Coordinates of C-alpha atoms and ligand atoms in Angstrom, one line a residue:
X1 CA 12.4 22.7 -28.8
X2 CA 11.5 19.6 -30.7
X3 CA 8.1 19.1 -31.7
X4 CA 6.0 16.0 -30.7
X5 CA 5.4 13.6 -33.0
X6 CA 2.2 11.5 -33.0
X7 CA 1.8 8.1 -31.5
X8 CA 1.1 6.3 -34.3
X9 CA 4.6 7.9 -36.4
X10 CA 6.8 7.3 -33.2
X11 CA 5.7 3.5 -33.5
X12 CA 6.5 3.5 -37.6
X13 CA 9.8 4.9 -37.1
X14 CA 10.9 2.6 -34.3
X15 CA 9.6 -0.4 -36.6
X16 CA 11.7 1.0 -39.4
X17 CA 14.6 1.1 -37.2
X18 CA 14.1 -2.1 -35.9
X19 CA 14.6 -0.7 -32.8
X20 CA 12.2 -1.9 -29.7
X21 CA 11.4 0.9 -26.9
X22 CA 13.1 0.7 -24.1
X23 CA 10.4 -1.4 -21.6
X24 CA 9.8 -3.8 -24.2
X25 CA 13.6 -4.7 -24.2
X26 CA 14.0 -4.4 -20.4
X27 CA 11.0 -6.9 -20.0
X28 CA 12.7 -9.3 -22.6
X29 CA 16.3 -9.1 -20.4
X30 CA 14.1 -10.0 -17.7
X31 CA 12.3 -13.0 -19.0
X32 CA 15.7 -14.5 -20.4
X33 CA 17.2 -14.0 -16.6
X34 CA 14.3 -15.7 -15.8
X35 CA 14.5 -18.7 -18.2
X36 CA 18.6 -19.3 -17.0
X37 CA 17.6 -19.2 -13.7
X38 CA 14.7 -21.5 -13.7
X39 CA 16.2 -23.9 -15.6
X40 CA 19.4 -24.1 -13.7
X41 CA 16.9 -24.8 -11.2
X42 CA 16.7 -28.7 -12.8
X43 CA 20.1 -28.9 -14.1
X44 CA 21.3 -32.5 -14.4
X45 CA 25.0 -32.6 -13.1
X46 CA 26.1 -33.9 -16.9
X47 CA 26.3 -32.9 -20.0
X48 CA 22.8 -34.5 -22.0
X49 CA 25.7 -35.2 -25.3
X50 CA 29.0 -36.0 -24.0
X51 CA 28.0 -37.0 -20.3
X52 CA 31.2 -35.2 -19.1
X53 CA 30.4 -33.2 -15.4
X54 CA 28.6 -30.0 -16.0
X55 CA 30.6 -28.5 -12.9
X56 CA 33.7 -27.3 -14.8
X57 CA 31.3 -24.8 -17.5
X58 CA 28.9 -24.3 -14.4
X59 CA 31.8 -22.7 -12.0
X60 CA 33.1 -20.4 -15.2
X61 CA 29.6 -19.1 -16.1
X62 CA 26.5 -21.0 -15.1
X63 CA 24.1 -20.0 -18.0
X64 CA 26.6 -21.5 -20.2
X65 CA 25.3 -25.1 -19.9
X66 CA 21.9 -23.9 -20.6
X67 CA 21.9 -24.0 -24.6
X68 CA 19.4 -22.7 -26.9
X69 CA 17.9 -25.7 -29.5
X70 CA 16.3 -22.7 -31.6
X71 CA 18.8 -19.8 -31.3
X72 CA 16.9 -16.7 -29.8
X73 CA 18.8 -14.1 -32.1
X74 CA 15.9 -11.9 -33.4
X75 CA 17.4 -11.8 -37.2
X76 CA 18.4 -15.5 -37.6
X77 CA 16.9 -16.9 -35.0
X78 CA 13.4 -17.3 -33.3
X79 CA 12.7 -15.3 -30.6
X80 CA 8.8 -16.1 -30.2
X81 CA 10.4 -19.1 -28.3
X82 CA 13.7 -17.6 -26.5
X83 CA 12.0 -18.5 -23.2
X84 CA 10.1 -21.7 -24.0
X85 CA 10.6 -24.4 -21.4
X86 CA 11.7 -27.2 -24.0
X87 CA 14.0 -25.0 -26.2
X88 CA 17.0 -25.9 -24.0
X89 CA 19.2 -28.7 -23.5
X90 CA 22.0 -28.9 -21.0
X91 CA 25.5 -28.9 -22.4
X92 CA 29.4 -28.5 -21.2
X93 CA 30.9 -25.6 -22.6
X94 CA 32.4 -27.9 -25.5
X95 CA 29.1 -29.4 -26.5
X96 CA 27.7 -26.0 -26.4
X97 CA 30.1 -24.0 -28.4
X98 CA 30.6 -27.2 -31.2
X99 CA 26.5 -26.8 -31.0
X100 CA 26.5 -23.6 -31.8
X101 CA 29.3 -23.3 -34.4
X102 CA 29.8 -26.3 -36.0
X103 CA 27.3 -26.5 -38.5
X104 CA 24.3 -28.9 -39.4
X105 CA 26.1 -32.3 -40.5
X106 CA 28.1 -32.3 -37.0
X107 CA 24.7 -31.3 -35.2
X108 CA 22.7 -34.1 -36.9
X109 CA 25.6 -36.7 -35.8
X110 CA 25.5 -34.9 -32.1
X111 CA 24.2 -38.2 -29.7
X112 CA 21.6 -36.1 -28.2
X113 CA 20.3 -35.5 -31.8
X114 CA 17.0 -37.4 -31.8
X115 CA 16.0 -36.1 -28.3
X116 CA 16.5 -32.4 -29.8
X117 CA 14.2 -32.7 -32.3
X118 CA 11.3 -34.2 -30.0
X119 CA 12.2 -31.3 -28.1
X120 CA 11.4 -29.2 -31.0
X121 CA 8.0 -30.9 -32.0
X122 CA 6.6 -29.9 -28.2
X123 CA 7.0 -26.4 -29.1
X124 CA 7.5 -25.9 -32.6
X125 CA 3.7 -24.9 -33.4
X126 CA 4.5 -22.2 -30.6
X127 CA 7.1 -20.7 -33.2
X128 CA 5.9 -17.6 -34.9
X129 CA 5.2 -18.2 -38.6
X130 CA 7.4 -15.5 -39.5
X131 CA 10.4 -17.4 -37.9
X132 CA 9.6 -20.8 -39.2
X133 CA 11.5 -20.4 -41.9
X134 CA 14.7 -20.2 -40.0
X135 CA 14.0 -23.7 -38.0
X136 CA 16.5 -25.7 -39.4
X137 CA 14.8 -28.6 -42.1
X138 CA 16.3 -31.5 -39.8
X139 CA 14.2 -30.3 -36.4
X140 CA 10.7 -29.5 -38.6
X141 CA 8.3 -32.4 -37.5
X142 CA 7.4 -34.2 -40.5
X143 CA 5.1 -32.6 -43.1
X144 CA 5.6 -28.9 -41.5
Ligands
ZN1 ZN1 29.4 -32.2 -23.6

């Protein structure tokens, strides 16, 4: 039989790890099936870029048009805001994928452009400060 290990070194190892127990990550799934689901709630019926229909991505895979502004990926992205209201925009599967790919000189020529970043400054002091870093330079509000 294995013996118990206190508390306080269970926690140490599974921050060593990087590894989050098992509630932690099952409340996290939940929240983010939340966030798709309320915000396909107020989905417009085009994409916010291109203005092409939203129906083609929505029938293939619904979250789809809901994109991330600040990716949620806890290593390079910022998961303090994952679920924030204003960290999405709506986007075709093209939009989305060229979005997400593409690179920061397409992203800053993007039309929607200007409205993501005042999307940014509603919730950017809601960032962790451990994660501003990774905020891309073009979506910090001025001075920050
Ligand atoms: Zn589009």
């Amino acid at each position: 039989m294995s013996k118990q290990i206190p508390y306080w070194q269970q926690r140490q190892q599974l921050k060593l790890q990087g590894k989050k127990p098992e509630g932690v990550k099952k409340t996290e799934r939940r929240e983010k099936a939340q966030f798709f689901a309320d915000q396909l709630v107020n989905a417009p019926k085009y994409c916010e870029n291109c203005k092409k229909p939203l129906a083609g991505t929505m029938a293939i895979n619904p979250a789809a048009v809901v994109a991330h502004i600040i990716p949620k990926n806890p290593t390079s992205g910022c998961p303090s805001v994952a679920v924030h209201p204003d960290n999405r925009w709506f986007a075709c599967g093209d939009c989305h994928t060229d979005y997400d790919n593409r690179g920061a000189e397409y992203v800053k020529a993007m039309p929607i452009f200007a409205e993501l970043k005042r999307r940014v400054s509603l919730f950017y002091d809601k960032i962790a400060q451990a994660e501003r870093r990774r905020v891309p330079q073009y979506f910090r509000p001025r001075g920050k």
